[in-house]
Amino acid sequence: KEVDVMKGFNLYITTKLPNPSYTPEVSARTSIIDFTVTVKGLEDQLLGRVILTEKQELESERVKLMEEVTANKRKMKELEDNLLYRLTSTKGSLVDDESLIEVLRTTKHTAEEVTQKLEIAAQTEIKINAAREEYRPVA
């Protein structure tokens, strides 16, 4: 039920639920703040700040790497979805459909490239994390 309130009215609600779920209407009209902090999460945040101060290029490389990995995973998902759509919408024999065969070739080639990029990204991430670990005692 909606009610009229004075301008400047604030309502604060707290909960002990670890992950409360609210209706989209409530979520759209409120600001939800999660005050739960774990030691590990706080340490990672502080480590990020220390790295940003001491070795800014390392932290920016880590952020760039995470963005590239996300983009590559998204590209793989799009390729899979496109391929599945083409396979399900093809009429007649799959072998006779030249455009489907071309999509398969393209998908295979692109998937190989993306897989290589993801492998390189995983190796780079290991190196970056090893360099970050040097600063963990400071965090």
Short mmCIF file of N, CA and C in Angstrom, two decimals:
data_model
loop_
_atom_site.label_atom_id
_atom_site.label_comp_id
_atom_site.label_asym_id
_atom_site.label_seq_id
_atom_site.Cartn_x
_atom_site.Cartn_y
_atom_site.Cartn_z
N LYS A 1 0.84 -1.17 0.00
CA LYS A 1 0.00 0.00 0.00
C LYS A 1 0.89 1.23 0.00
N GLU A 2 0.59 2.18 -0.87
CA GLU A 2 1.37 3.41 -0.94
C GLU A 2 0.74 4.47 -0.06
N VAL A 3 1.59 5.26 0.59
CA VAL A 3 1.11 6.36 1.43
C VAL A 3 1.93 7.59 1.11
N ASP A 4 1.34 8.75 1.33
CA ASP A 4 2.05 10.01 1.13
C ASP A 4 2.90 10.29 2.36
N VAL A 5 4.10 10.81 2.13
CA VAL A 5 5.01 11.13 3.23
C VAL A 5 5.53 12.55 3.03
N MET A 6 6.06 13.10 4.12
CA MET A 6 6.64 14.44 4.06
C MET A 6 7.92 14.43 3.23
N LYS A 7 8.20 15.57 2.63
CA LYS A 7 9.45 15.70 1.89
C LYS A 7 10.60 15.59 2.90
N GLY A 8 11.62 14.84 2.52
CA GLY A 8 12.75 14.66 3.43
C GLY A 8 12.59 13.48 4.37
N PHE A 9 11.49 12.73 4.26
CA PHE A 9 11.25 11.57 5.12
C PHE A 9 12.26 10.47 4.77
N ASN A 10 12.87 9.90 5.78
CA ASN A 10 13.81 8.79 5.61
C ASN A 10 13.36 7.63 6.47
N LEU A 11 13.45 6.45 5.94
CA LEU A 11 13.12 5.23 6.67
C LEU A 11 14.33 4.31 6.60
N TYR A 12 14.80 3.88 7.75
CA TYR A 12 15.95 2.98 7.82
C TYR A 12 15.47 1.63 8.31
N ILE A 13 15.82 0.58 7.59
CA ILE A 13 15.42 -0.77 7.97
C ILE A 13 16.70 -1.60 8.04
N THR A 14 16.83 -2.39 9.09
CA THR A 14 17.98 -3.28 9.20
C THR A 14 17.50 -4.72 9.24
N THR A 15 18.39 -5.61 8.86
CA THR A 15 18.07 -7.02 8.90
C THR A 15 19.32 -7.82 9.23
N LYS A 16 19.12 -8.97 9.80
CA LYS A 16 20.25 -9.86 10.08
C LYS A 16 20.39 -10.92 8.99
N LEU A 17 19.54 -10.86 8.00
CA LEU A 17 19.62 -11.81 6.89
C LEU A 17 20.90 -11.55 6.10
N PRO A 18 21.65 -12.59 5.74
CA PRO A 18 22.90 -12.38 5.03
C PRO A 18 22.71 -11.86 3.60
N ASN A 19 21.62 -12.25 2.96
CA ASN A 19 21.38 -11.81 1.59
C ASN A 19 19.88 -11.61 1.40
N PRO A 20 19.34 -10.52 1.89
CA PRO A 20 17.89 -10.33 1.78
C PRO A 20 17.48 -10.06 0.34
N SER A 21 16.29 -10.52 -0.01
CA SER A 21 15.79 -10.24 -1.36
C SER A 21 14.51 -9.42 -1.23
N TYR A 22 14.45 -8.38 -2.02
CA TYR A 22 13.30 -7.48 -2.01
C TYR A 22 12.68 -7.47 -3.40
N THR A 23 11.44 -7.06 -3.47
CA THR A 23 10.77 -6.98 -4.77
C THR A 23 11.46 -5.92 -5.62
N PRO A 24 11.36 -6.01 -6.94
CA PRO A 24 11.99 -4.99 -7.80
C PRO A 24 11.50 -3.58 -7.51
N GLU A 25 10.22 -3.44 -7.12
CA GLU A 25 9.69 -2.12 -6.81
C GLU A 25 10.40 -1.51 -5.60
N VAL A 26 10.61 -2.33 -4.58
CA VAL A 26 11.29 -1.85 -3.37
C VAL A 26 12.75 -1.55 -3.69
N SER A 27 13.39 -2.42 -4.43
CA SER A 27 14.81 -2.22 -4.76
C SER A 27 15.01 -0.96 -5.59
N ALA A 28 14.07 -0.65 -6.46
CA ALA A 28 14.20 0.52 -7.33
C ALA A 28 14.06 1.83 -6.55
N ARG A 29 13.33 1.80 -5.46
CA ARG A 29 13.06 3.03 -4.70
C ARG A 29 13.92 3.18 -3.46
N THR A 30 14.83 2.27 -3.23
CA THR A 30 15.63 2.32 -2.01
C THR A 30 17.11 2.21 -2.33
N SER A 31 17.89 2.54 -1.34
CA SER A 31 19.33 2.31 -1.40
C SER A 31 19.64 1.21 -0.41
N ILE A 32 20.16 0.12 -0.91
CA ILE A 32 20.48 -1.01 -0.05
C ILE A 32 21.99 -1.02 0.17
N ILE A 33 22.38 -1.01 1.44
CA ILE A 33 23.79 -0.97 1.80
C ILE A 33 24.11 -2.25 2.57
N ASP A 34 25.13 -2.95 2.11
CA ASP A 34 25.56 -4.18 2.76
C ASP A 34 26.76 -3.85 3.64
N PHE A 35 26.58 -3.94 4.94
CA PHE A 35 27.64 -3.60 5.87
C PHE A 35 28.45 -4.82 6.32
N THR A 36 28.18 -5.96 5.75
CA THR A 36 28.93 -7.14 6.16
C THR A 36 30.33 -7.08 5.55
N VAL A 37 31.32 -7.30 6.36
CA VAL A 37 32.70 -7.26 5.93
C VAL A 37 33.40 -8.49 6.46
N THR A 38 34.10 -9.16 5.57
CA THR A 38 34.91 -10.28 6.02
C THR A 38 36.36 -9.82 6.08
N VAL A 39 37.15 -10.48 6.85
CA VAL A 39 38.56 -10.12 6.98
C VAL A 39 39.25 -10.28 5.63
N LYS A 40 38.95 -11.35 4.93
CA LYS A 40 39.56 -11.60 3.62
C LYS A 40 39.17 -10.51 2.62
N GLY A 41 37.87 -10.15 2.60
CA GLY A 41 37.42 -9.11 1.69
C GLY A 41 38.07 -7.76 1.98
N LEU A 42 38.17 -7.43 3.25
CA LEU A 42 38.80 -6.17 3.65
C LEU A 42 40.29 -6.18 3.29
N GLU A 43 40.93 -7.32 3.51
CA GLU A 43 42.35 -7.44 3.17
C GLU A 43 42.57 -7.27 1.67
N ASP A 44 41.70 -7.85 0.86
CA ASP A 44 41.82 -7.71 -0.59
C ASP A 44 41.61 -6.26 -1.03
N GLN A 45 40.65 -5.57 -0.40
CA GLN A 45 40.44 -4.16 -0.72
C GLN A 45 41.67 -3.33 -0.36
N LEU A 46 42.23 -3.57 0.82
CA LEU A 46 43.41 -2.84 1.24
C LEU A 46 44.61 -3.17 0.35
N LEU A 47 44.72 -4.43 -0.04
CA LEU A 47 45.80 -4.83 -0.94
C LEU A 47 45.69 -4.08 -2.27
N GLY A 48 44.46 -3.96 -2.76
CA GLY A 48 44.24 -3.20 -4.00
C GLY A 48 44.67 -1.75 -3.86
N ARG A 49 44.38 -1.15 -2.71
CA ARG A 49 44.80 0.24 -2.46
C ARG A 49 46.31 0.37 -2.37
N VAL A 50 46.96 -0.58 -1.69
CA VAL A 50 48.42 -0.55 -1.56
C VAL A 50 49.06 -0.70 -2.94
N ILE A 51 48.58 -1.66 -3.72
CA ILE A 51 49.13 -1.88 -5.06
C ILE A 51 48.91 -0.65 -5.92
N LEU A 52 47.74 -0.03 -5.79
CA LEU A 52 47.43 1.17 -6.57
C LEU A 52 48.41 2.29 -6.25
N THR A 53 48.82 2.37 -4.98
CA THR A 53 49.77 3.40 -4.57
C THR A 53 51.19 3.05 -4.98
N GLU A 54 51.60 1.81 -4.72
CA GLU A 54 52.98 1.40 -4.93
C GLU A 54 53.29 1.04 -6.39
N LYS A 55 52.42 0.24 -6.99
CA LYS A 55 52.64 -0.22 -8.37
C LYS A 55 51.34 -0.07 -9.15
N GLN A 56 51.08 1.12 -9.57
CA GLN A 56 49.83 1.43 -10.25
C GLN A 56 49.68 0.64 -11.54
N GLU A 57 50.78 0.42 -12.26
CA GLU A 57 50.71 -0.30 -13.53
C GLU A 57 50.30 -1.75 -13.32
N LEU A 58 50.68 -2.33 -12.19
CA LEU A 58 50.31 -3.71 -11.89
C LEU A 58 48.81 -3.83 -11.66
N GLU A 59 48.26 -2.90 -10.90
CA GLU A 59 46.81 -2.94 -10.62
C GLU A 59 46.02 -2.64 -11.88
N SER A 60 46.48 -1.69 -12.70
CA SER A 60 45.76 -1.38 -13.94
C SER A 60 45.83 -2.56 -14.91
N GLU A 61 46.95 -3.28 -14.91
CA GLU A 61 47.07 -4.47 -15.76
C GLU A 61 46.12 -5.56 -15.29
N ARG A 62 45.98 -5.70 -13.98
CA ARG A 62 45.05 -6.70 -13.43
C ARG A 62 43.61 -6.37 -13.81
N VAL A 63 43.23 -5.11 -13.70
CA VAL A 63 41.87 -4.69 -14.06
C VAL A 63 41.63 -4.90 -15.54
N LYS A 64 42.61 -4.54 -16.37
CA LYS A 64 42.49 -4.73 -17.82
C LYS A 64 42.34 -6.21 -18.15
N LEU A 65 43.11 -7.04 -17.47
CA LEU A 65 43.05 -8.49 -17.68
C LEU A 65 41.67 -9.02 -17.34
N MET A 66 41.11 -8.59 -16.23
CA MET A 66 39.77 -9.04 -15.84
C MET A 66 38.74 -8.63 -16.88
N GLU A 67 38.86 -7.42 -17.42
CA GLU A 67 37.93 -6.95 -18.45
C GLU A 67 38.06 -7.79 -19.72
N GLU A 68 39.30 -8.12 -20.11
CA GLU A 68 39.52 -8.94 -21.31
C GLU A 68 38.94 -10.34 -21.13
N VAL A 69 39.15 -10.93 -19.95
CA VAL A 69 38.62 -12.27 -19.70
C VAL A 69 37.10 -12.25 -19.77
N THR A 70 36.49 -11.24 -19.19
CA THR A 70 35.03 -11.13 -19.24
C THR A 70 34.55 -10.98 -20.68
N ALA A 71 35.22 -10.14 -21.46
CA ALA A 71 34.83 -9.95 -22.86
C ALA A 71 34.99 -11.24 -23.65
N ASN A 72 36.07 -11.98 -23.41
CA ASN A 72 36.29 -13.23 -24.13
C ASN A 72 35.26 -14.28 -23.75
N LYS A 73 34.90 -14.36 -22.48
CA LYS A 73 33.88 -15.31 -22.06
C LYS A 73 32.53 -14.94 -22.67
N ARG A 74 32.25 -13.65 -22.74
CA ARG A 74 31.01 -13.20 -23.36
C ARG A 74 30.98 -13.56 -24.84
N LYS A 75 32.12 -13.41 -25.51
CA LYS A 75 32.22 -13.74 -26.93
C LYS A 75 31.98 -15.23 -27.15
N MET A 76 32.56 -16.06 -26.28
CA MET A 76 32.34 -17.51 -26.37
C MET A 76 30.86 -17.84 -26.21
N LYS A 77 30.20 -17.20 -25.27
CA LYS A 77 28.77 -17.45 -25.03
C LYS A 77 27.96 -17.04 -26.26
N GLU A 78 28.28 -15.90 -26.86
CA GLU A 78 27.57 -15.45 -28.05
C GLU A 78 27.76 -16.43 -29.21
N LEU A 79 28.98 -16.93 -29.36
CA LEU A 79 29.25 -17.90 -30.42
C LEU A 79 28.45 -19.18 -30.20
N GLU A 80 28.42 -19.66 -28.97
CA GLU A 80 27.66 -20.87 -28.67
C GLU A 80 26.17 -20.66 -28.93
N ASP A 81 25.65 -19.52 -28.51
CA ASP A 81 24.23 -19.23 -28.72
C ASP A 81 23.91 -19.14 -30.21
N ASN A 82 24.77 -18.47 -30.97
CA ASN A 82 24.56 -18.34 -32.41
C ASN A 82 24.59 -19.71 -33.08
N LEU A 83 25.55 -20.52 -32.70
CA LEU A 83 25.65 -21.85 -33.28
C LEU A 83 24.43 -22.70 -32.95
N LEU A 84 24.01 -22.68 -31.71
CA LEU A 84 22.82 -23.44 -31.32
C LEU A 84 21.58 -22.97 -32.08
N TYR A 85 21.46 -21.66 -32.24
CA TYR A 85 20.32 -21.12 -32.99
C TYR A 85 20.35 -21.61 -34.43
N ARG A 86 21.53 -21.55 -35.04
CA ARG A 86 21.65 -21.98 -36.44
C ARG A 86 21.35 -23.47 -36.58
N LEU A 87 21.83 -24.26 -35.61
CA LEU A 87 21.58 -25.71 -35.67
C LEU A 87 20.11 -26.03 -35.53
N THR A 88 19.41 -25.32 -34.66
CA THR A 88 17.99 -25.61 -34.43
C THR A 88 17.09 -25.03 -35.51
N SER A 89 17.54 -23.99 -36.19
CA SER A 89 16.68 -23.36 -37.19
C SER A 89 16.93 -23.83 -38.61
N THR A 90 17.90 -24.69 -38.80
CA THR A 90 18.22 -25.19 -40.14
C THR A 90 17.16 -26.18 -40.59
N LYS A 91 16.69 -25.98 -41.81
CA LYS A 91 15.72 -26.89 -42.42
C LYS A 91 16.47 -27.85 -43.33
N GLY A 92 16.10 -29.08 -43.32
CA GLY A 92 16.73 -30.06 -44.19
C GLY A 92 18.01 -30.61 -43.57
N SER A 93 18.89 -31.06 -44.44
CA SER A 93 20.13 -31.69 -44.01
C SER A 93 21.14 -30.65 -43.52
N LEU A 94 21.77 -30.93 -42.40
CA LEU A 94 22.78 -30.02 -41.86
C LEU A 94 24.02 -29.97 -42.75
N VAL A 95 24.33 -31.08 -43.41
CA VAL A 95 25.52 -31.18 -44.25
C VAL A 95 25.39 -30.34 -45.51
N ASP A 96 24.17 -30.17 -46.00
CA ASP A 96 23.95 -29.42 -47.24
C ASP A 96 23.90 -27.91 -47.04
N ASP A 97 23.78 -27.45 -45.80
CA ASP A 97 23.67 -26.02 -45.53
C ASP A 97 25.06 -25.38 -45.46
N GLU A 98 25.45 -24.71 -46.56
CA GLU A 98 26.79 -24.11 -46.64
C GLU A 98 26.99 -23.00 -45.61
N SER A 99 25.96 -22.20 -45.37
CA SER A 99 26.11 -21.10 -44.40
C SER A 99 26.33 -21.66 -42.99
N LEU A 100 25.70 -22.77 -42.67
CA LEU A 100 25.89 -23.40 -41.37
C LEU A 100 27.32 -23.94 -41.24
N ILE A 101 27.83 -24.52 -42.31
CA ILE A 101 29.20 -25.03 -42.29
C ILE A 101 30.18 -23.88 -42.10
N GLU A 102 29.91 -22.76 -42.75
CA GLU A 102 30.77 -21.58 -42.59
C GLU A 102 30.71 -21.05 -41.16
N VAL A 103 29.51 -21.04 -40.57
CA VAL A 103 29.36 -20.61 -39.17
C VAL A 103 30.14 -21.55 -38.25
N LEU A 104 30.09 -22.84 -38.54
CA LEU A 104 30.84 -23.82 -37.75
C LEU A 104 32.34 -23.56 -37.84
N ARG A 105 32.84 -23.29 -39.04
CA ARG A 105 34.26 -22.99 -39.22
C ARG A 105 34.66 -21.74 -38.45
N THR A 106 33.86 -20.70 -38.62
CA THR A 106 34.15 -19.44 -37.93
C THR A 106 34.12 -19.61 -36.42
N THR A 107 33.11 -20.33 -35.95
CA THR A 107 32.98 -20.56 -34.52
C THR A 107 34.16 -21.34 -33.98
N LYS A 108 34.58 -22.37 -34.71
CA LYS A 108 35.71 -23.18 -34.28
C LYS A 108 36.98 -22.35 -34.23
N HIS A 109 37.22 -21.56 -35.27
CA HIS A 109 38.42 -20.73 -35.34
C HIS A 109 38.43 -19.70 -34.21
N THR A 110 37.32 -19.02 -34.04
CA THR A 110 37.23 -17.99 -33.00
C THR A 110 37.33 -18.61 -31.61
N ALA A 111 36.71 -19.77 -31.42
CA ALA A 111 36.78 -20.45 -30.12
C ALA A 111 38.21 -20.83 -29.78
N GLU A 112 38.98 -21.26 -30.78
CA GLU A 112 40.39 -21.59 -30.55
C GLU A 112 41.17 -20.35 -30.13
N GLU A 113 40.93 -19.23 -30.83
CA GLU A 113 41.61 -17.98 -30.49
C GLU A 113 41.26 -17.54 -29.06
N VAL A 114 39.98 -17.58 -28.74
CA VAL A 114 39.52 -17.15 -27.41
C VAL A 114 40.09 -18.06 -26.33
N THR A 115 40.13 -19.36 -26.60
CA THR A 115 40.69 -20.31 -25.63
C THR A 115 42.17 -20.01 -25.38
N GLN A 116 42.92 -19.71 -26.43
CA GLN A 116 44.32 -19.34 -26.27
C GLN A 116 44.46 -18.07 -25.44
N LYS A 117 43.62 -17.08 -25.73
CA LYS A 117 43.66 -15.83 -24.98
C LYS A 117 43.34 -16.07 -23.50
N LEU A 118 42.37 -16.95 -23.24
CA LEU A 118 42.02 -17.25 -21.85
C LEU A 118 43.15 -17.97 -21.13
N GLU A 119 43.86 -18.86 -21.84
CA GLU A 119 45.01 -19.54 -21.24
C GLU A 119 46.12 -18.54 -20.92
N ILE A 120 46.40 -17.64 -21.84
CA ILE A 120 47.41 -16.61 -21.62
C ILE A 120 46.99 -15.72 -20.45
N ALA A 121 45.72 -15.39 -20.40
CA ALA A 121 45.20 -14.55 -19.31
C ALA A 121 45.36 -15.25 -17.96
N ALA A 122 45.13 -16.56 -17.93
CA ALA A 122 45.28 -17.31 -16.67
C ALA A 122 46.74 -17.29 -16.21
N GLN A 123 47.68 -17.46 -17.15
CA GLN A 123 49.09 -17.42 -16.80
C GLN A 123 49.50 -16.02 -16.33
N THR A 124 48.99 -15.00 -17.00
CA THR A 124 49.30 -13.63 -16.61
C THR A 124 48.72 -13.32 -15.24
N GLU A 125 47.52 -13.81 -14.99
CA GLU A 125 46.89 -13.58 -13.69
C GLU A 125 47.71 -14.21 -12.57
N ILE A 126 48.28 -15.38 -12.81
CA ILE A 126 49.13 -16.03 -11.80
C ILE A 126 50.34 -15.15 -11.49
N LYS A 127 50.97 -14.59 -12.53
CA LYS A 127 52.13 -13.72 -12.33
C LYS A 127 51.75 -12.46 -11.57
N ILE A 128 50.62 -11.86 -11.95
CA ILE A 128 50.17 -10.63 -11.28
C ILE A 128 49.86 -10.91 -9.82
N ASN A 129 49.17 -12.01 -9.55
CA ASN A 129 48.84 -12.34 -8.17
C ASN A 129 50.08 -12.64 -7.34
N ALA A 130 51.08 -13.25 -7.96
CA ALA A 130 52.34 -13.50 -7.24
C ALA A 130 53.01 -12.17 -6.88
N ALA A 131 52.99 -11.22 -7.81
CA ALA A 131 53.57 -9.91 -7.52
C ALA A 131 52.76 -9.18 -6.46
N ARG A 132 51.45 -9.35 -6.49
CA ARG A 132 50.58 -8.70 -5.49
C ARG A 132 50.83 -9.28 -4.09
N GLU A 133 51.12 -10.57 -4.03
CA GLU A 133 51.31 -11.23 -2.74
C GLU A 133 52.49 -10.64 -1.97
N GLU A 134 53.44 -10.04 -2.67
CA GLU A 134 54.57 -9.40 -2.00
C GLU A 134 54.10 -8.28 -1.08
N TYR A 135 52.97 -7.68 -1.40
CA TYR A 135 52.46 -6.54 -0.63
C TYR A 135 51.40 -6.94 0.39
N ARG A 136 51.03 -8.22 0.46
CA ARG A 136 49.98 -8.65 1.38
C ARG A 136 50.30 -8.33 2.84
N PRO A 137 51.54 -8.49 3.32
CA PRO A 137 51.81 -8.14 4.72
C PRO A 137 51.49 -6.68 5.05
N VAL A 138 51.65 -5.80 4.07
CA VAL A 138 51.33 -4.39 4.28
C VAL A 138 49.83 -4.21 4.45
N ALA A 139 49.05 -4.95 3.64
CA ALA A 139 47.58 -4.85 3.71
C ALA A 139 47.10 -5.44 5.02
#
